Backbone as numpy.savetxt, mean C-alpha at the origin, in Angstrom:
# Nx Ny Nz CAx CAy CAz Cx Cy Cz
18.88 -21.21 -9.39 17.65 -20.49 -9.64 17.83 -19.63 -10.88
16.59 -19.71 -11.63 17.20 -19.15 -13.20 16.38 -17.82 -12.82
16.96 -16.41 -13.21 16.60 -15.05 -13.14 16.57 -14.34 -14.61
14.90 -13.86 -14.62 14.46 -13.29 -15.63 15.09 -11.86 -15.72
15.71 -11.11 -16.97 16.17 -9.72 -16.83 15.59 -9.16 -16.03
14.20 -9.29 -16.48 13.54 -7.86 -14.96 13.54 -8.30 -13.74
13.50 -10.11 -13.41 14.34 -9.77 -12.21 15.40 -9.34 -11.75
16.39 -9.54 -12.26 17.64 -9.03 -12.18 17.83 -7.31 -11.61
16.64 -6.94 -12.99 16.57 -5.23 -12.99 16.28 -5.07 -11.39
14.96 -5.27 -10.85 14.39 -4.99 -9.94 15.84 -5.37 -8.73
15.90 -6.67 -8.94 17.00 -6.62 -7.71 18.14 -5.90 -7.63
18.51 -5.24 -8.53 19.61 -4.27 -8.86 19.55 -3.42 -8.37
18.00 -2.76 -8.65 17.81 -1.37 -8.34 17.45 -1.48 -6.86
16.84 -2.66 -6.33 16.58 -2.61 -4.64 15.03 -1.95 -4.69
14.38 -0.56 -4.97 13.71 0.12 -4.53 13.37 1.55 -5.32
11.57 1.16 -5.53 11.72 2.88 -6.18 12.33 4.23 -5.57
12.24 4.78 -5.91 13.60 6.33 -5.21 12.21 7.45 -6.46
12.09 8.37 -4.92 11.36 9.96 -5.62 11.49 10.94 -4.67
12.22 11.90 -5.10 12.97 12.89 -4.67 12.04 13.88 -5.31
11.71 14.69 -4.10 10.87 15.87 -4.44 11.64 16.93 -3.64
11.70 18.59 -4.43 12.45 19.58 -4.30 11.14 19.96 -2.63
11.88 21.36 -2.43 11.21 22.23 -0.60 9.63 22.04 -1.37
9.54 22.45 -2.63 7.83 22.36 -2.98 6.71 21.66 -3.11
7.63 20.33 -3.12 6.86 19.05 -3.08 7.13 18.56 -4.50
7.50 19.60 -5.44 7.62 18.84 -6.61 8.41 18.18 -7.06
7.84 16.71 -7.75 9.20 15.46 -7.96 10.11 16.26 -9.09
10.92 16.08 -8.63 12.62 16.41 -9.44 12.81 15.23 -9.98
13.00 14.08 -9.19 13.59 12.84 -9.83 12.43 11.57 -9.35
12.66 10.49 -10.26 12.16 9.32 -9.87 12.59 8.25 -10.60
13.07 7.20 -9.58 13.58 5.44 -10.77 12.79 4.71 -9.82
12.14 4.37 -10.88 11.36 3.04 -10.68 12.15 1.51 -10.22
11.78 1.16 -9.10 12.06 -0.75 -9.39 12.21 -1.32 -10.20
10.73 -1.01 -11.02 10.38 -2.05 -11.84 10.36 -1.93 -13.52
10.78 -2.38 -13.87 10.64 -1.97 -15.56 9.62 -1.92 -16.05
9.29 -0.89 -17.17 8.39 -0.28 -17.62 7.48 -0.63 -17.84
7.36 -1.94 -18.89 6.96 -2.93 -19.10 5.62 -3.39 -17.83
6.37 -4.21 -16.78 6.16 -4.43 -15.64 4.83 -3.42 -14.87
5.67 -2.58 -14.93 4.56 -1.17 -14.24 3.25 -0.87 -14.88
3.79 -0.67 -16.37 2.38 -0.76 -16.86 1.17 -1.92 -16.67
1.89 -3.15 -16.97 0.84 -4.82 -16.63 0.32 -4.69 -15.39
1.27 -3.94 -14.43 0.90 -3.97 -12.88 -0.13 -3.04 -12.47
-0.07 -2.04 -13.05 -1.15 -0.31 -12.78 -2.13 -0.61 -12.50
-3.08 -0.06 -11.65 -4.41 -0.23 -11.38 -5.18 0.70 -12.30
-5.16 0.27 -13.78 -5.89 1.58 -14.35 -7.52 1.13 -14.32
-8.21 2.13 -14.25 -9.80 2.33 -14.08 -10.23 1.21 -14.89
-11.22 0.12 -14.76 -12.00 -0.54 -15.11 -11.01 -1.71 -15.69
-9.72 -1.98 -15.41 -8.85 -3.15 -15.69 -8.60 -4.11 -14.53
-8.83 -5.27 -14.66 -8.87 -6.60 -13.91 -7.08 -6.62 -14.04
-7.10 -6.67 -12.75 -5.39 -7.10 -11.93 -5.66 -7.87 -10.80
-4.62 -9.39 -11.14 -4.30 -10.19 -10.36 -3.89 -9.43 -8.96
-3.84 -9.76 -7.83 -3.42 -9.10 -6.69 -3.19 -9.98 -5.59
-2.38 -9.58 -4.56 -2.47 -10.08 -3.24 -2.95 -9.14 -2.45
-4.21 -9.14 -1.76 -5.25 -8.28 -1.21 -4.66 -9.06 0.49
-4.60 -7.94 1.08 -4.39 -7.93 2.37 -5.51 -7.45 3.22
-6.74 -8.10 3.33 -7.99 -7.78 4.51 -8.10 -7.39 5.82
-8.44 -6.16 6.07 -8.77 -6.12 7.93 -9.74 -6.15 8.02
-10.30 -6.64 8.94 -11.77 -6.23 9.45 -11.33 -5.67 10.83
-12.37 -4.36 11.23 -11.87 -3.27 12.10 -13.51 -3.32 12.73
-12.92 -3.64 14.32 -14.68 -3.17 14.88 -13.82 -2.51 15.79
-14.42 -1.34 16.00 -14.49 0.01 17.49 -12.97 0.34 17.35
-12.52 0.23 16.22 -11.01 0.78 16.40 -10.01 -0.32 16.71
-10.69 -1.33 16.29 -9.34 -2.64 16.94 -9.08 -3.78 15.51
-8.62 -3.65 14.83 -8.04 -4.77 13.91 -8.95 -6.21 14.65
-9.50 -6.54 14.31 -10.14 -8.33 14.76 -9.97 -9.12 14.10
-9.53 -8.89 12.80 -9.11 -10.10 11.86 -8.40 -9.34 10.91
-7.61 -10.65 10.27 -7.18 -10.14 8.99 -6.76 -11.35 8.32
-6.81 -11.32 6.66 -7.25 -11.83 5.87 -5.79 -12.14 4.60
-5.05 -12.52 4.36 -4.22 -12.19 3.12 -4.38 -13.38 1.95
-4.74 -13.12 0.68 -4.89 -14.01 0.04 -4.86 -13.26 -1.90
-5.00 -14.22 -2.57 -4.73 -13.84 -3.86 -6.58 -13.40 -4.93
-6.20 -12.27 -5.34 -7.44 -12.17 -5.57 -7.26 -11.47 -7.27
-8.77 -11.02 -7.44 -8.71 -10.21 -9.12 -9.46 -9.10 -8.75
-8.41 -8.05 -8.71 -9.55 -6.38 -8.65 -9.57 -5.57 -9.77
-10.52 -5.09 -9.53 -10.93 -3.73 -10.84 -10.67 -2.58 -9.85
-10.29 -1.80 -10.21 -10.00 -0.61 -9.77 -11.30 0.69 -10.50
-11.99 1.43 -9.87 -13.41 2.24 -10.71 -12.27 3.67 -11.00
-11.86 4.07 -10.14 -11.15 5.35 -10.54 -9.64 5.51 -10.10
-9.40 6.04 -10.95 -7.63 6.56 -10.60 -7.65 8.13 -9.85
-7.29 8.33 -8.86 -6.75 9.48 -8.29 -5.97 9.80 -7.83
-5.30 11.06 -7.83 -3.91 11.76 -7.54 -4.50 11.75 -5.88
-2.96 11.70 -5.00 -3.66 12.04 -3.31 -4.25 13.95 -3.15
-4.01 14.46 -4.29 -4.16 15.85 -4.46 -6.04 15.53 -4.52
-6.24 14.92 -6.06 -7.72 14.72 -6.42 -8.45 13.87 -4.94
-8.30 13.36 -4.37 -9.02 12.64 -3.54 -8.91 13.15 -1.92
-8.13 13.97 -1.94 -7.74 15.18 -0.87 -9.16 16.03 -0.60
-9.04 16.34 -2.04 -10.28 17.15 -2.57 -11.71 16.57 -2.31
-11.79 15.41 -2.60 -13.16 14.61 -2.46 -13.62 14.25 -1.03
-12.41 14.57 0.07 -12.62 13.80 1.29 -13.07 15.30 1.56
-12.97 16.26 1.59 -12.86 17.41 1.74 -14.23 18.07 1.74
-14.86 17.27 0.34 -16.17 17.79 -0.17 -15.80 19.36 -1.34
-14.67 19.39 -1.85 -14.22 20.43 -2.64 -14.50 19.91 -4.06
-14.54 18.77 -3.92 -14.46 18.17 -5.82 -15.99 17.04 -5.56
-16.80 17.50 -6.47 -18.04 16.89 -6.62 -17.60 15.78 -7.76
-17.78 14.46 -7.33 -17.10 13.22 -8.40 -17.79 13.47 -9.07
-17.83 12.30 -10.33 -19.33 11.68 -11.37 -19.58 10.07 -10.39
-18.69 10.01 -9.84 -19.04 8.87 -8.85 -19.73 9.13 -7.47
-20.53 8.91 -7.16 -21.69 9.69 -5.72 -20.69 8.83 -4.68
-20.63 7.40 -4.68 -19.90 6.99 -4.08 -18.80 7.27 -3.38
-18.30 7.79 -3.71 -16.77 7.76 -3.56 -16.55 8.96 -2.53
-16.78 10.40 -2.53 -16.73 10.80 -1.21 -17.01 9.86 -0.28
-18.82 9.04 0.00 -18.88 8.52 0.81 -17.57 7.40 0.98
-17.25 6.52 0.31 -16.08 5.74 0.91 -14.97 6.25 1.37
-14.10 7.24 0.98 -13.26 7.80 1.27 -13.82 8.45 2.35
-14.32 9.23 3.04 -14.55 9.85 4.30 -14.76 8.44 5.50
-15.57 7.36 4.76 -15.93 5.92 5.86 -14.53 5.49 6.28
-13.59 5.68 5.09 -12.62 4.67 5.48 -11.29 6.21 6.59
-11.44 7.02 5.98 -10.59 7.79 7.07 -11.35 8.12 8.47
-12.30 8.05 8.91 -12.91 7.19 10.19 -12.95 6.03 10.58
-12.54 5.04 10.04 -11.94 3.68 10.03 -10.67 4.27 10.62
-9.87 4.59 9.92 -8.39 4.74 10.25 -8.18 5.55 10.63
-9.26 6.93 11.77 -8.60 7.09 12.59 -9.15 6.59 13.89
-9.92 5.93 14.16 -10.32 4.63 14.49 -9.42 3.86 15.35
-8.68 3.40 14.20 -7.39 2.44 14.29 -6.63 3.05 15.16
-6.03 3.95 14.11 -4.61 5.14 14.66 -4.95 5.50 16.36
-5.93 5.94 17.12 -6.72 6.74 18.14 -6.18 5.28 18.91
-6.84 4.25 18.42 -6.38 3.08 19.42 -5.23 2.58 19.37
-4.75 2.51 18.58 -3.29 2.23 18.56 -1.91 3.16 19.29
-2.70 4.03 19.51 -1.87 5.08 20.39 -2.10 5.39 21.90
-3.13 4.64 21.94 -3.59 3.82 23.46 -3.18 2.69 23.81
-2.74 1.26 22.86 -2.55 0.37 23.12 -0.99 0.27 22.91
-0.40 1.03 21.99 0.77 0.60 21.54 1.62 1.55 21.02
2.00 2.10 22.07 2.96 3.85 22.00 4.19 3.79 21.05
4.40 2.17 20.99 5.43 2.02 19.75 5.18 2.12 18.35
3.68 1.99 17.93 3.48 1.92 17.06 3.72 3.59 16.41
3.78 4.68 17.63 3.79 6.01 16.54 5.35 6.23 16.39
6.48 5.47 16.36 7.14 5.10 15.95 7.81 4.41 15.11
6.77 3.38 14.83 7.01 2.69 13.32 6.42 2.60 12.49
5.45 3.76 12.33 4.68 4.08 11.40 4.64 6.07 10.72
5.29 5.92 9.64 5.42 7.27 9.09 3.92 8.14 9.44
2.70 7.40 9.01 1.39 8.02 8.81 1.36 8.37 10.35
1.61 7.70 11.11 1.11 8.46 12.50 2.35 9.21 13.10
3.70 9.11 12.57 4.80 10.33 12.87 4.49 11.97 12.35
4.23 11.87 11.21 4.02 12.74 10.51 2.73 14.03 10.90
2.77 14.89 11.21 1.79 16.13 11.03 0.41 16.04 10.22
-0.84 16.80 10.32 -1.28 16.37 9.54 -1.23 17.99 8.26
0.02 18.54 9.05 -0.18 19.85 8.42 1.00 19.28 7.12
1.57 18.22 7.18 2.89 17.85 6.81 2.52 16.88 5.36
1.42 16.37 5.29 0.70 15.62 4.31 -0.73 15.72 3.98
-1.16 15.44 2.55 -2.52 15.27 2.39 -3.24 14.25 3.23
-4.20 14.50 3.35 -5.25 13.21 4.45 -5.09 12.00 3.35
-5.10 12.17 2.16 -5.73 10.79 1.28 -4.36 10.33 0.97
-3.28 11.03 1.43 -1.53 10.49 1.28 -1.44 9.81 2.81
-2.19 10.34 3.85 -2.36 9.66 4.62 -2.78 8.56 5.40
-4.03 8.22 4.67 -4.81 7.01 4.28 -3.45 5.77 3.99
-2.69 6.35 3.13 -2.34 5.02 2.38 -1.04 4.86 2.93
-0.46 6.04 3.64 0.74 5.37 4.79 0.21 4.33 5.91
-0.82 4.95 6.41 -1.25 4.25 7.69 -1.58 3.27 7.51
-2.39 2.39 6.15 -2.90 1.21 5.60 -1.54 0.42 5.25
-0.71 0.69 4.31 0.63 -0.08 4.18 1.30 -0.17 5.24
1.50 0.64 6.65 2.15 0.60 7.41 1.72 -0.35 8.19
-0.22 -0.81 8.33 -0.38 -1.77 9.08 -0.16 -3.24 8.07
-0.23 -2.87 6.58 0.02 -4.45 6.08 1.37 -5.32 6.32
2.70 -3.97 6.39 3.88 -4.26 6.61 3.76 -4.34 7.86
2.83 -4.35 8.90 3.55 -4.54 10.49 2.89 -6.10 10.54
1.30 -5.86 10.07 0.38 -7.56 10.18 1.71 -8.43 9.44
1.58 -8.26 8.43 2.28 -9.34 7.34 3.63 -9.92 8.06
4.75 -8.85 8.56 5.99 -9.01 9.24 5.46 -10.27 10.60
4.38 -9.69 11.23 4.16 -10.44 12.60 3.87 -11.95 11.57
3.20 -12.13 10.75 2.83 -13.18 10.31 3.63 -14.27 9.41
5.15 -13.49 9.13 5.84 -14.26 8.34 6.72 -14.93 9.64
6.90 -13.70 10.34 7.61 -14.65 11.67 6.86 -15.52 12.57
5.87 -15.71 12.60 5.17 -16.60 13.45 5.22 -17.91 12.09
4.88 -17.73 11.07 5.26 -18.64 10.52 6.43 -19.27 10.37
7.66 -18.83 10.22 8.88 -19.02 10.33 8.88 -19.52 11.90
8.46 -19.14 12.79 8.63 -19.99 13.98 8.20 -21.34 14.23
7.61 -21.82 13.66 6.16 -22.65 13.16 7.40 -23.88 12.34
7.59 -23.67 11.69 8.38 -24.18 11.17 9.80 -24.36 11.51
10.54 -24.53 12.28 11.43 -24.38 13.40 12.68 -23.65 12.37
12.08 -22.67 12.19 13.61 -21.97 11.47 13.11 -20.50 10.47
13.95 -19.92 10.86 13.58 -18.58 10.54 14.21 -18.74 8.54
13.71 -18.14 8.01 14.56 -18.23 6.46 14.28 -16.55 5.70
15.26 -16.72 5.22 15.45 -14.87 4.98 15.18 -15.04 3.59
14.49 -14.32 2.96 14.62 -13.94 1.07 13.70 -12.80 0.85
14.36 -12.63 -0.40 13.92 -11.02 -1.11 12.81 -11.44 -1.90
11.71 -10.53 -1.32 10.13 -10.92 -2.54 9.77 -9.80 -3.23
9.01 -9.52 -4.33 8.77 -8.43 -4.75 7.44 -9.03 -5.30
6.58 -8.11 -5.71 5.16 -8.52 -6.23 5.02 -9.73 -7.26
4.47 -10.53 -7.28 4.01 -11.52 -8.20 2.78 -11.83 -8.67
2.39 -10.69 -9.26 0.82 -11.08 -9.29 0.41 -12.76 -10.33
1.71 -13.11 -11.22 1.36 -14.65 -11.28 1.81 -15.84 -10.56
2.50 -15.13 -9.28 2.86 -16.12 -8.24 4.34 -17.10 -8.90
4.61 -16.38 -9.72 6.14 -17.29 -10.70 7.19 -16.34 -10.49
7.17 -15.52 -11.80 8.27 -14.50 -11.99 7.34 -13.07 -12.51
8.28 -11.84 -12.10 7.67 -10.56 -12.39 7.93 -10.65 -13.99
8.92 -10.92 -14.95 9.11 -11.15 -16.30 7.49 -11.82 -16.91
6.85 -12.10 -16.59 5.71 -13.00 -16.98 4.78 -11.58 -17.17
5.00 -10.41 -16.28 3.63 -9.38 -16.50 4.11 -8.75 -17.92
5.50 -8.83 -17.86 5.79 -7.62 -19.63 5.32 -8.81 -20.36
5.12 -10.01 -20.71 4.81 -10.73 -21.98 3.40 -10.27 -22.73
């Protein structure tokens, strides 16, 4: 298997690392991914990025489907979990009208989820940081996005092993984002 430097990089490094001091403020941070990389990858405001979009559909608090497939998103705004803290809040009036409303829909969505999931599945506030955690301990809109990755990494995990079962053999390998489905070296060109 032939390995592009930034793969190499990325597999070297394993994992971004951000170390924040008692105040919250980052002291340190190394990226995965090379610079390069990060930038092609960013969701900046009004730029089309390749993606693998992971879908739920949620009725009464219960996951009923879900969806994973390759898609092209625009992203409308960039926000800090500080700025959008603020918007769920009703403290920061956008230029987007929208966007309180989505952000408040979707953290009733997810707690929705969370509320039932702690009825159905007492393990889950165990393997999920967003529902370990306080809510005195994090922003709500830092919270949003634990509880959402935490269910893509639990769906996705159930779904690679049922596939792997499916196929009479379990197979282990290291993936990292591909938004051209080849090599991560392809986003710095």
């Amino acid at each position: 298997r032939v390995l592009f430097r930034s793969d190499a990089a990325a597999m070297r490094r394993g994992c971004a690392l951000h170390l924040n001091d008692h105040t919250g403020e980052l002291m340190l941070s190394s990226q995965m991914l090379p610079e390069p990389i990060l930038a092609a990858a960013s969701l900046q405001p009004e730029e089309e990025r390749r993606a693998i979009t992971f879908q739920f559909l949620v009725d009464g608090g219960r996951i009923v489907d879900k969806q994973l497939f390759r898609s092209i998103i625009r992203s409308r705004v960039q926000l800090s979990y500080s700025e959008a803290t603020a918007v769920m809040r009703g403290e920061n009036c956008p230029s987007q009208p929208w966007l309180a409303q989505a952000l408040k829909g979707l953290q009733e969505i997810s707690f929705a989820v969370e509320a039932r999931l702690r009825e159905e599945d007492p393990g889950a506030l165990l393997r999920s940081t967003a529902l370990r955690l306080g809510p005195a301990e994090e922003l709500p809109a830092q919270r949003l996005v634990e509880f959402w990755m935490s269910q893509v990494n639990e769906h996705a995990g159930a779904w690679l092993w049922e596939e792997s079962r499916q196929s009479h053999g379990i197979s282990c390998g290291l993936s990292f984002p591909m938004p051209d489905g080849v090599h991560l070296s392809r986003l710095a060109a």
